Coordinates of C-alpha atoms and ligand atoms in Angstrom, one line a residue:
M152 CA 96.5 166.7 70.2
S153 CA 96.4 169.9 72.1
T154 CA 100.0 169.8 73.0
S155 CA 101.4 169.5 69.5
T156 CA 102.2 172.1 67.0
P157 CA 102.0 171.2 63.3
T158 CA 105.2 171.7 61.4
S159 CA 103.4 173.2 58.4
S160 CA 99.9 173.2 57.2
S161 CA 97.5 173.6 54.3
A162 CA 93.8 174.2 53.9
E163 CA 93.2 170.6 54.9
G164 CA 95.3 170.7 58.0
A165 CA 98.8 169.8 59.2
D166 CA 101.3 167.8 57.2
F167 CA 102.3 166.0 60.3
T168 CA 101.2 166.0 63.9
P169 CA 104.3 165.6 66.0
W170 CA 104.4 163.6 69.2
P171 CA 104.0 165.8 72.3
A172 CA 107.4 166.9 73.6
E173 CA 107.3 164.7 76.7
F174 CA 106.7 161.6 74.6
A175 CA 109.4 162.5 72.1
A176 CA 111.8 163.0 75.0
R177 CA 110.9 159.6 76.5
Y178 CA 111.3 157.8 73.1
R179 CA 114.7 159.4 72.6
A180 CA 115.9 158.6 76.2
A181 CA 114.8 155.0 75.7
G182 CA 117.0 154.8 72.6
Y183 CA 114.2 154.3 70.2
W184 CA 114.7 157.5 68.3
R185 CA 118.4 157.9 67.5
G186 CA 118.4 160.9 65.2
E187 CA 119.5 158.8 62.1
P188 CA 118.0 159.3 58.7
L189 CA 116.6 156.1 57.2
D190 CA 118.9 156.0 54.2
S191 CA 121.9 155.7 56.5
L192 CA 121.1 152.0 57.0
L193 CA 122.2 151.4 53.4
R194 CA 125.3 153.6 53.9
A195 CA 126.1 151.5 57.1
G196 CA 125.6 148.3 55.1
A197 CA 128.0 149.5 52.5
D198 CA 130.6 150.2 55.2
R199 CA 130.1 146.9 57.0
H200 CA 129.1 144.4 54.3
A201 CA 130.5 146.1 51.1
G202 CA 131.0 142.9 49.1
R203 CA 127.9 141.0 50.2
T204 CA 124.8 140.7 48.1
A205 CA 122.2 143.3 49.0
L206 CA 119.7 142.9 46.2
V207 CA 118.6 140.3 43.6
C208 CA 116.2 141.1 40.8
G209 CA 115.9 138.4 38.1
E210 CA 119.4 137.9 36.7
R211 CA 120.6 141.2 38.1
R212 CA 122.3 141.5 41.5
W213 CA 124.0 144.3 43.5
T214 CA 126.4 144.2 46.4
Y215 CA 125.9 146.7 49.3
A216 CA 128.7 148.8 47.9
E217 CA 127.2 148.8 44.4
L218 CA 123.7 149.5 45.6
D219 CA 124.8 152.4 47.8
A220 CA 126.9 153.9 45.0
R221 CA 124.0 153.5 42.5
V222 CA 121.7 155.3 45.0
D223 CA 124.1 158.2 45.2
R224 CA 124.0 158.6 41.4
V225 CA 120.2 158.2 41.2
A226 CA 119.8 160.9 44.0
A227 CA 122.0 163.2 42.0
G228 CA 120.0 162.4 38.9
L229 CA 116.7 163.2 40.6
V230 CA 118.2 166.6 41.8
G231 CA 119.2 167.2 38.2
Q232 CA 115.6 166.6 37.2
G233 CA 114.4 169.3 39.6
I234 CA 113.5 167.1 42.7
A235 CA 114.5 168.8 45.9
A236 CA 114.3 168.2 49.6
G237 CA 110.7 168.3 50.9
D238 CA 109.2 167.5 47.5
R239 CA 106.7 164.6 47.3
V240 CA 107.2 162.0 44.6
V241 CA 104.6 159.3 44.0
V242 CA 106.4 156.0 43.4
Q243 CA 104.4 153.3 41.6
L244 CA 106.6 150.4 40.7
P245 CA 106.3 146.6 40.7
N246 CA 108.9 144.5 42.6
I247 CA 112.0 145.6 40.6
A248 CA 115.4 146.8 41.8
E249 CA 114.6 150.3 40.6
F250 CA 112.0 150.6 43.3
V251 CA 114.7 150.1 46.0
M252 CA 117.0 152.5 44.3
V253 CA 114.4 155.2 43.8
I254 CA 113.2 155.0 47.4
F255 CA 116.7 155.2 48.9
A256 CA 117.6 158.0 46.5
L257 CA 114.6 160.0 47.5
L258 CA 115.2 159.4 51.2
R259 CA 118.8 160.4 50.7
L260 CA 118.0 163.7 49.2
G261 CA 115.2 164.4 51.6
A262 CA 112.3 164.2 49.1
L263 CA 109.3 162.2 50.3
P264 CA 108.2 159.0 48.4
V265 CA 104.4 158.5 48.4
F266 CA 104.0 154.7 48.2
A267 CA 101.4 153.7 45.6
L268 CA 100.6 150.1 44.7
P269 CA 101.0 148.7 41.1
A270 CA 97.3 147.9 41.2
H271 CA 96.3 151.6 41.5
R272 CA 94.9 153.3 38.5
R273 CA 94.2 156.8 37.2
A274 CA 91.6 157.6 39.9
E275 CA 94.0 156.8 42.8
I276 CA 97.3 158.0 41.3
G277 CA 95.6 161.3 40.1
Y278 CA 94.3 161.8 43.6
F279 CA 97.6 161.0 45.3
C280 CA 99.5 163.4 43.0
A281 CA 97.0 166.2 43.6
F282 CA 96.5 165.8 47.3
A283 CA 100.2 165.5 48.1
E284 CA 101.0 168.2 45.6
A285 CA 103.5 165.8 44.1
K286 CA 106.3 167.2 42.0
G287 CA 107.3 163.8 40.6
L288 CA 105.9 160.4 39.6
V289 CA 107.9 157.3 39.0
I290 CA 106.3 154.5 37.0
R291 CA 107.0 151.5 34.9
D292 CA 106.3 151.6 31.2
R293 CA 104.0 148.6 31.1
H294 CA 103.3 145.9 33.7
A295 CA 100.8 143.1 33.8
G296 CA 99.1 144.4 30.7
F297 CA 98.7 148.0 31.8
D298 CA 100.3 151.0 30.3
Y299 CA 101.3 153.4 33.1
R300 CA 102.5 156.1 30.6
Q301 CA 98.9 156.5 29.4
M302 CA 97.8 156.9 32.9
A303 CA 100.4 159.6 33.5
R304 CA 99.1 161.5 30.5
D305 CA 95.6 161.2 31.7
I306 CA 96.3 162.6 35.2
R307 CA 98.4 165.6 34.1
D308 CA 95.5 168.1 34.1
E309 CA 94.4 167.1 37.6
A310 CA 97.9 167.1 39.0
A311 CA 99.0 170.7 38.5
T312 CA 102.3 170.4 40.4
L313 CA 103.5 167.3 38.6
S314 CA 106.6 168.3 36.5
T315 CA 108.8 165.2 36.6
V316 CA 107.6 161.8 35.3
V317 CA 110.2 159.1 35.3
V318 CA 109.6 155.8 33.5
V319 CA 111.5 152.6 34.1
G320 CA 111.5 151.0 30.6
E321 CA 110.4 152.6 27.3
A322 CA 109.9 156.2 28.4
E323 CA 108.4 157.8 25.3
E324 CA 108.0 161.5 26.0
F325 CA 108.9 161.0 29.7
I326 CA 112.3 160.9 31.5
P327 CA 113.9 157.4 31.2
F328 CA 115.1 156.0 34.5
E329 CA 118.6 155.6 33.0
R330 CA 118.9 159.3 32.8
L331 CA 118.9 159.5 36.6
D332 CA 122.6 158.9 36.6
A333 CA 124.8 161.7 37.7
E334 CA 128.0 162.4 39.6
P335 CA 127.1 162.1 43.3
L336 CA 126.4 165.4 45.0
P337 CA 127.0 166.5 48.5
L338 CA 123.5 166.4 49.9
P339 CA 122.5 167.8 53.3
E340 CA 121.4 165.0 55.6
P341 CA 117.6 165.0 56.2
K342 CA 116.7 165.7 59.8
A343 CA 115.5 162.5 61.5
D344 CA 112.6 164.1 63.2
T345 CA 111.1 165.2 59.9
L346 CA 108.9 163.3 57.5
A347 CA 110.6 160.5 55.5
F348 CA 107.7 159.4 53.3
L349 CA 103.9 159.0 53.0
Q350 CA 102.4 155.6 53.3
L351 CA 98.8 154.9 52.2
S352 CA 96.1 153.9 54.7
G353 CA 93.7 151.1 53.9
G354 CA 91.1 153.5 55.0
S355 CA 87.4 153.5 55.4
T356 CA 86.5 156.9 54.0
G357 CA 85.7 158.2 50.6
R358 CA 89.4 159.1 49.8
P359 CA 92.5 157.2 50.9
K360 CA 94.4 158.9 53.8
M361 CA 98.1 159.4 53.7
I362 CA 100.3 158.4 56.6
P363 CA 103.2 160.6 57.5
R364 CA 106.1 158.7 58.9
T365 CA 109.3 160.2 60.3
H366 CA 112.9 158.8 59.9
D367 CA 113.1 158.4 63.7
D368 CA 109.9 156.5 64.2
Y369 CA 110.2 154.3 61.1
F370 CA 113.8 153.4 61.7
Y371 CA 113.0 152.3 65.2
S372 CA 110.3 149.9 63.9
V373 CA 112.6 148.5 61.3
R374 CA 115.5 148.0 63.7
A375 CA 113.3 146.4 66.4
S376 CA 111.6 144.2 63.8
A377 CA 115.0 143.0 62.5
E378 CA 116.0 142.1 66.1
I379 CA 112.7 140.3 66.9
C380 CA 113.0 138.3 63.7
G381 CA 116.6 137.4 64.3
L382 CA 117.9 138.8 61.0
G383 CA 121.6 138.9 60.2
P384 CA 124.0 138.9 57.3
D385 CA 123.0 135.4 56.4
T386 CA 119.4 136.2 56.0
V387 CA 118.0 135.8 52.5
F388 CA 114.5 137.3 52.3
L389 CA 112.1 136.8 49.4
C390 CA 110.0 139.9 48.9
A391 CA 106.8 138.4 47.3
L392 CA 104.2 140.9 48.4
P393 CA 104.1 144.4 46.8
A394 CA 107.3 146.0 48.0
A395 CA 105.6 149.3 48.8
H396 CA 103.3 147.7 51.3
N397 CA 104.3 148.3 54.9
F398 CA 104.6 144.6 55.7
A399 CA 107.0 143.9 52.8
M400 CA 108.9 147.2 53.4
S401 CA 109.5 147.2 57.2
S402 CA 108.1 144.3 59.1
P403 CA 111.0 143.6 58.9
G404 CA 110.9 143.4 55.1
I405 CA 113.3 145.0 52.7
L406 CA 114.5 147.7 55.1
G407 CA 114.9 145.3 58.0
V408 CA 117.0 142.9 55.9
L409 CA 119.2 145.6 54.5
Y410 CA 119.7 147.0 58.0
A411 CA 120.8 143.5 59.1
G412 CA 123.2 143.0 56.2
G413 CA 121.2 140.3 54.6
S414 CA 120.0 139.8 50.9
V415 CA 116.7 140.8 49.5
V416 CA 115.4 138.8 46.6
L417 CA 112.5 140.5 44.7
A418 CA 109.8 138.2 43.3
P419 CA 107.8 139.6 40.4
D420 CA 104.7 137.8 41.6
P421 CA 103.7 135.7 44.7
S422 CA 102.7 132.5 42.8
P423 CA 104.2 129.2 44.0
D424 CA 105.7 128.7 40.5
T425 CA 107.7 131.9 40.6
C426 CA 108.5 131.9 44.2
F427 CA 109.5 128.3 44.8
A428 CA 112.0 128.5 41.9
L429 CA 113.5 131.6 43.5
I430 CA 113.6 130.1 46.9
A431 CA 115.5 127.1 45.5
R432 CA 117.9 129.2 43.4
E433 CA 118.8 131.8 46.0
R434 CA 118.5 129.6 49.1
V435 CA 115.9 131.9 50.6
D436 CA 115.3 131.4 54.3
M437 CA 112.5 133.8 55.1
T438 CA 109.5 135.4 53.4
A439 CA 106.2 137.2 54.2
L440 CA 102.8 136.5 52.7
V441 CA 99.1 137.3 53.1
P442 CA 97.0 134.4 54.2
S443 CA 95.4 133.7 50.7
V444 CA 98.9 133.4 49.2
A445 CA 100.1 131.2 52.1
L446 CA 97.1 128.9 51.4
A447 CA 98.1 128.6 47.7
W448 CA 101.7 127.8 48.7
M449 CA 100.4 125.1 51.1
E450 CA 98.4 123.6 48.3
A451 CA 101.4 123.5 46.0
A452 CA 104.1 122.5 48.5
P453 CA 103.6 118.7 49.0
A454 CA 104.8 117.9 45.5
R455 CA 107.7 120.4 45.6
Q456 CA 109.3 119.9 49.0
A457 CA 112.9 119.9 47.6
E458 CA 112.6 123.5 46.4
L459 CA 111.6 124.7 49.8
A460 CA 114.4 123.1 51.7
S461 CA 116.1 126.3 52.7
L462 CA 113.0 128.1 54.0
K463 CA 113.0 128.5 57.8
V464 CA 110.4 131.2 58.5
L465 CA 107.1 132.1 56.9
Q466 CA 105.5 135.3 58.1
V467 CA 101.8 135.7 57.5
G468 CA 99.9 138.9 58.1
G469 CA 97.7 141.6 56.5
S470 CA 94.5 139.7 57.3
R471 CA 93.5 137.0 59.7
L472 CA 95.0 133.6 59.2
S473 CA 92.7 130.9 60.3
D474 CA 93.9 128.8 63.3
E475 CA 93.3 125.7 61.1
A476 CA 95.6 127.0 58.3
A477 CA 98.2 128.2 60.9
Q478 CA 98.4 124.6 62.3
R479 CA 99.5 123.2 59.0
V480 CA 102.2 125.7 58.0
D481 CA 104.9 123.8 59.8
S482 CA 104.2 120.3 58.3
L483 CA 103.3 121.5 54.8
L484 CA 106.1 124.1 54.2
G485 CA 108.7 122.7 56.6
C486 CA 109.3 126.1 58.3
K487 CA 108.3 128.1 61.3
L488 CA 105.2 130.3 61.2
Q489 CA 105.3 133.9 62.5
Q490 CA 102.0 135.8 62.6
V491 CA 102.3 139.5 61.9
F492 CA 99.5 141.9 62.7
G493 CA 100.4 145.4 61.7
M494 CA 99.2 148.6 60.1
A495 CA 100.8 151.3 58.1
E496 CA 99.8 153.8 60.7
G497 CA 102.3 152.2 63.1
L498 CA 101.7 149.4 65.6
V499 CA 103.1 146.0 64.5
N500 CA 102.7 142.8 66.5
Y501 CA 104.7 139.6 66.0
T502 CA 104.4 136.1 67.5
R503 CA 107.9 135.3 68.8
F504 CA 109.8 132.2 67.7
D505 CA 110.1 131.0 71.4
D506 CA 106.3 131.5 72.0
P507 CA 104.4 128.3 72.9
Q508 CA 102.9 126.7 69.8
E509 CA 99.3 127.6 70.8
L510 CA 100.2 131.3 70.8
I511 CA 101.9 131.1 67.4
V512 CA 98.9 129.3 65.9
G513 CA 96.1 131.1 67.8
T514 CA 97.2 134.7 68.2
Q515 CA 98.4 137.5 66.0
G516 CA 101.3 138.3 68.2
R517 CA 102.3 141.0 70.6
P518 CA 103.6 144.5 70.1
I519 CA 107.2 145.3 69.1
S520 CA 107.9 147.8 71.8
P521 CA 107.6 147.9 75.6
D522 CA 106.4 151.5 75.0
D523 CA 103.5 150.5 72.7
E524 CA 100.4 151.3 74.6
V525 CA 97.6 149.1 73.6
R526 CA 94.1 149.4 75.0
I527 CA 91.0 147.4 74.4
V528 CA 88.0 149.6 75.0
D529 CA 84.2 149.8 74.8
D530 CA 82.2 152.2 72.8
E531 CA 82.9 155.0 75.4
D532 CA 86.6 154.4 75.4
R533 CA 86.6 152.7 78.8
D534 CA 88.9 149.7 79.2
V535 CA 87.1 146.5 79.0
P536 CA 87.8 143.8 81.7
P537 CA 91.0 141.8 80.9
G538 CA 90.5 139.2 78.3
E539 CA 87.3 140.6 76.9
T540 CA 86.8 141.8 73.3
G541 CA 86.7 145.5 72.4
H542 CA 88.0 148.2 70.1
L543 CA 91.8 148.2 69.8
I544 CA 93.4 151.7 70.3
T545 CA 97.1 152.4 70.5
R546 CA 99.8 154.9 70.7
G547 CA 103.6 154.6 70.9
P548 CA 107.0 155.4 69.5
Y549 CA 106.2 154.5 65.9
T550 CA 102.4 155.1 65.7
I551 CA 101.4 158.3 64.0
R552 CA 99.4 161.0 65.9
G553 CA 97.6 162.2 62.8
Y554 CA 97.1 161.7 59.1
F555 CA 98.6 164.0 56.5
R556 CA 96.4 167.1 56.0
A557 CA 93.3 165.5 57.4
D558 CA 92.3 167.5 60.5
V559 CA 88.6 166.7 60.4
H560 CA 89.3 163.0 59.9
N561 CA 92.0 163.1 62.6
A562 CA 89.5 164.2 65.3
R563 CA 87.6 160.9 64.6
S564 CA 90.6 158.6 64.1
F565 CA 92.5 159.6 67.2
T566 CA 91.4 160.0 70.8
R567 CA 92.1 163.4 72.5
D568 CA 95.1 161.9 74.2
G569 CA 96.6 160.7 70.9
F570 CA 95.5 157.0 70.7
Y571 CA 95.0 155.8 67.2
R572 CA 91.6 154.1 66.7
T573 CA 92.7 151.0 64.7
G574 CA 89.2 150.0 63.8
D575 CA 90.1 146.5 64.8
V576 CA 88.2 144.5 67.3
A577 CA 90.5 142.4 69.4
R578 CA 91.1 140.8 72.8
R579 CA 94.3 140.4 74.7
L580 CA 95.7 137.5 76.6
P581 CA 97.6 137.8 79.9
S582 CA 100.9 137.4 77.9
G583 CA 100.0 140.5 75.9
H584 CA 99.3 138.6 72.7
L585 CA 96.4 139.9 70.7
I586 CA 93.7 138.0 68.9
V587 CA 92.0 139.9 66.1
E588 CA 88.3 139.1 66.3
G589 CA 86.9 141.4 63.8
R590 CA 86.6 145.0 62.7
D591 CA 84.4 148.0 63.3
K592 CA 85.7 150.1 60.4
D593 CA 83.8 150.2 57.2
Q594 CA 86.3 148.3 55.2
I595 CA 86.6 145.0 53.4
N596 CA 89.9 143.1 53.8
R597 CA 90.1 141.4 50.5
G598 CA 93.0 139.0 51.1
G599 CA 95.1 141.8 52.6
D600 CA 94.0 144.4 50.0
K601 CA 92.0 146.9 52.0
V602 CA 88.9 148.3 50.3
A603 CA 87.1 151.3 51.9
A604 CA 83.4 150.8 51.4
E605 CA 82.6 154.5 51.1
E606 CA 85.2 155.0 48.3
V607 CA 83.6 152.2 46.2
E608 CA 80.1 153.5 47.1
N609 CA 81.0 156.9 45.8
H610 CA 82.2 155.6 42.5
L611 CA 79.0 153.5 42.1
L612 CA 76.8 156.4 42.9
A613 CA 78.3 158.2 40.0
H614 CA 76.5 155.7 37.7
P615 CA 73.3 157.1 36.4
A616 CA 71.4 153.9 37.1
V617 CA 72.4 153.7 40.7
L618 CA 70.0 155.3 43.1
D619 CA 71.5 154.0 46.4
V620 CA 74.2 151.6 47.3
A621 CA 75.9 149.8 50.2
V622 CA 79.2 147.9 49.9
V623 CA 79.8 145.1 52.5
A624 CA 82.1 142.2 53.0
M625 CA 81.0 138.6 52.1
P626 CA 82.9 135.6 53.3
D627 CA 85.3 133.9 50.9
A628 CA 87.1 130.6 51.4
F629 CA 90.2 131.9 49.6
L630 CA 90.6 135.6 50.2
G631 CA 88.8 135.6 53.6
E632 CA 86.4 138.3 52.3
R633 CA 85.3 139.7 49.0
T634 CA 83.1 142.7 48.3
C635 CA 79.4 142.7 47.7
A636 CA 77.5 145.8 46.5
F637 CA 73.8 146.1 47.3
I638 CA 72.4 148.4 44.7
V639 CA 69.0 150.1 44.6
P640 CA 68.6 150.8 40.8
R641 CA 67.1 153.9 39.4
G642 CA 64.5 152.4 37.1
E643 CA 65.6 149.2 35.4
A644 CA 68.6 147.5 36.9
P645 CA 71.7 147.7 34.7
R646 CA 73.7 144.5 34.1
P647 CA 76.4 143.7 36.7
L648 CA 79.0 143.6 33.9
E649 CA 78.0 147.1 32.9
I650 CA 78.6 148.3 36.4
N651 CA 82.0 146.7 36.6
R652 CA 83.0 148.2 33.2
F653 CA 81.9 151.6 34.5
M654 CA 84.2 151.2 37.5
R655 CA 87.1 150.2 35.4
E656 CA 86.5 153.1 33.0
R657 CA 86.6 155.5 36.0
G658 CA 90.2 154.3 36.5
V659 CA 89.8 152.5 39.8
A660 CA 92.1 149.7 41.0
G661 CA 90.8 146.3 40.0
Y662 CA 90.6 145.0 43.6
K663 CA 88.0 147.7 44.4
V664 CA 85.6 146.5 41.6
P665 CA 82.7 144.7 43.4
D666 CA 83.0 140.9 43.3
R667 CA 79.2 140.6 43.4
I668 CA 76.3 142.9 42.9
E669 CA 72.8 142.3 44.4
F670 CA 70.0 144.5 43.2
V671 CA 67.4 145.4 45.9
D672 CA 64.3 147.6 46.2
Q673 CA 65.6 149.3 49.3
L674 CA 68.4 149.1 51.8
P675 CA 67.6 148.0 55.4
K676 CA 67.9 150.8 58.0
T677 CA 68.9 150.8 61.6
G678 CA 66.8 152.4 64.3
V679 CA 68.5 155.7 63.8
G680 CA 68.1 155.6 60.0
K681 CA 71.6 154.5 59.0
I682 CA 72.0 151.8 56.4
D683 CA 72.1 148.5 58.4
K684 CA 75.3 146.9 57.0
R685 CA 75.3 144.2 59.5
A686 CA 71.9 143.0 58.2
L687 CA 73.3 143.1 54.6
R688 CA 76.4 141.1 55.6
E689 CA 74.2 138.5 57.2
R690 CA 71.9 138.4 54.2
I691 CA 74.7 137.8 51.7
A692 CA 76.5 135.3 53.9
A693 CA 73.2 133.3 54.3
R694 CA 72.6 133.4 50.6
L695 CA 76.1 132.1 49.9
Q696 CA 75.7 129.4 52.4
A697 CA 72.4 128.3 51.0
T698 CA 73.9 128.0 47.5
A699 CA 77.2 126.4 48.6
Ligands
LIG876 C1 99.0 145.7 57.1 O1 98.9 147.0 57.1 P1 97.6 147.8 56.4 O2 97.8 149.2 56.7 O3 97.5 147.4 55.0 O4 96.3 147.2 57.1 C2 96.1 147.3 58.5 C3 94.9 146.5 58.9 C4 94.8 146.2 60.4 O5 94.2 147.3 61.0 C5 93.9 145.0 60.4 O6 92.6 145.4 60.1 C6 94.4 144.2 59.2 O7 95.0 145.2 58.3 N1 95.4 143.2 59.6 C7 95.2 142.0 60.2 C8 96.4 141.4 60.3 N2 97.4 142.2 59.8 C9 96.8 143.3 59.4 N3 94.0 141.5 60.6 C10 94.1 140.2 61.1 N4 95.2 139.5 61.3 C11 96.4 140.1 60.9 N5 97.5 139.4 61.1 O8 98.2 144.9 56.8 C12 100.3 145.2 57.7 C13 101.3 146.2 58.0 C14 102.5 145.7 58.6 C15 102.7 144.4 58.9 C16 101.7 143.5 58.6 C17 100.5 143.9 58.0

């Protein structure tokens, strides 16, 4: 990173580590970076496909012209509420049309959305607001039994910069979303080489990292993804995963479909009941799922083939799809499988529709770009022989060079020459296709939800009866993995239920609460005295096997 100059900085480090000048020049010359701000894809859609359906949410629908005009008014409304270019705004909404409107409005006025998930709670949202020094927060009133307004009240003290809280629904003392409706303003176009938004990293550290993406780099990944997936104005895409996740947003997701002039149908939840009905009603031809949801769909499909008649492509990614499940997608769901292996930090791989079947079923695809540099290396960062397994590191035209304000962490997560250490263990076939074999990051991939072990351990250590703790993955037939916490109690062991209640009271997202707790007298150590997590993973896997 020696050649780069941070655009601005704080005590924690640079907001954003730009690509070195020679790389930026190369990416521009190759036509990847075109100097266009992201929101212009909606503007272009309104010019080219004005009367076509852009967005469907329940019984509500918007054409491209309507959505674009609405976004102009919401942007002006946000400006009226004090949001300006460069401000960060944490957006935490379920899959509703207002999410799409708010995102585009923020992009249009040059403010930076920070993408939170609906499952996040006070601990996470408070941290995002504080760390990003957010000016705004956009939430729903209530959703899935949770009152987000109460959460907003609870974090106010921690988030000193937060002045504008917008609520979709019953706003109480906050600003109702409907008030974001003002005569469109002339807004200066954001520069495409500046930050567009902050995505969240699955992470492996005590606190989630934020991922700064520029208009240029993200737009390229969206455009190239739409091309690889053959999207066009006839595409009808069902967004069943959380819309804020990188997969649903841009691989090719909501942005890719709107870029191509197609229609986005928002699903309130990914269950077969909800989604099959929407597929039938809207003639959906493509959707994106994590493996556990794909499995649930495959279970439900045989009795409901008629509803799925329009479906042509099912993308699966976020965690590893077993070869065995991949084999059955075609026959059970009557559509083509596309595997997607991506990360919010950048690199996205797709199997291609014209790939031989064994690659579609047995690999996680190959990179988007000819300029994605992917290396498989050993512990000393030396390339392993072709075909062998190693650490996957990567750099390229849409992979970040550093996290937001995280200099210390960046030195570990990136090589000196700017490769991002993905933490994935993979091997590469001569065709360039990657097979994800495992992981060397301290993370649990719980059906696509990423849980950083250290973050959960820190919460558990705050409990007075917890002396020491190690959180590891345990195998699970449905989610792939779940979390198991090995706890050394201080004195008498508390009840597991009490530990879980404690986690929830700390305001932690539900998917981070341990699925299982094992009390132990001590934690096994490696030769150098670190906790031996491999031994713990093997111990819990053996125990589960013995009781299966
Ligand atoms: C996607 O993004 P993130 O940021 O939530 O998680 C990235 C990590 C990867 O490093 C890898 O460990 C895992 O998720 N992963 C997969 C996978 N797809 C992601 N592991 C095995 N097989 C796959 N197909 O998860 C994401 C972002 C964009 C598109 C798709 C997924």
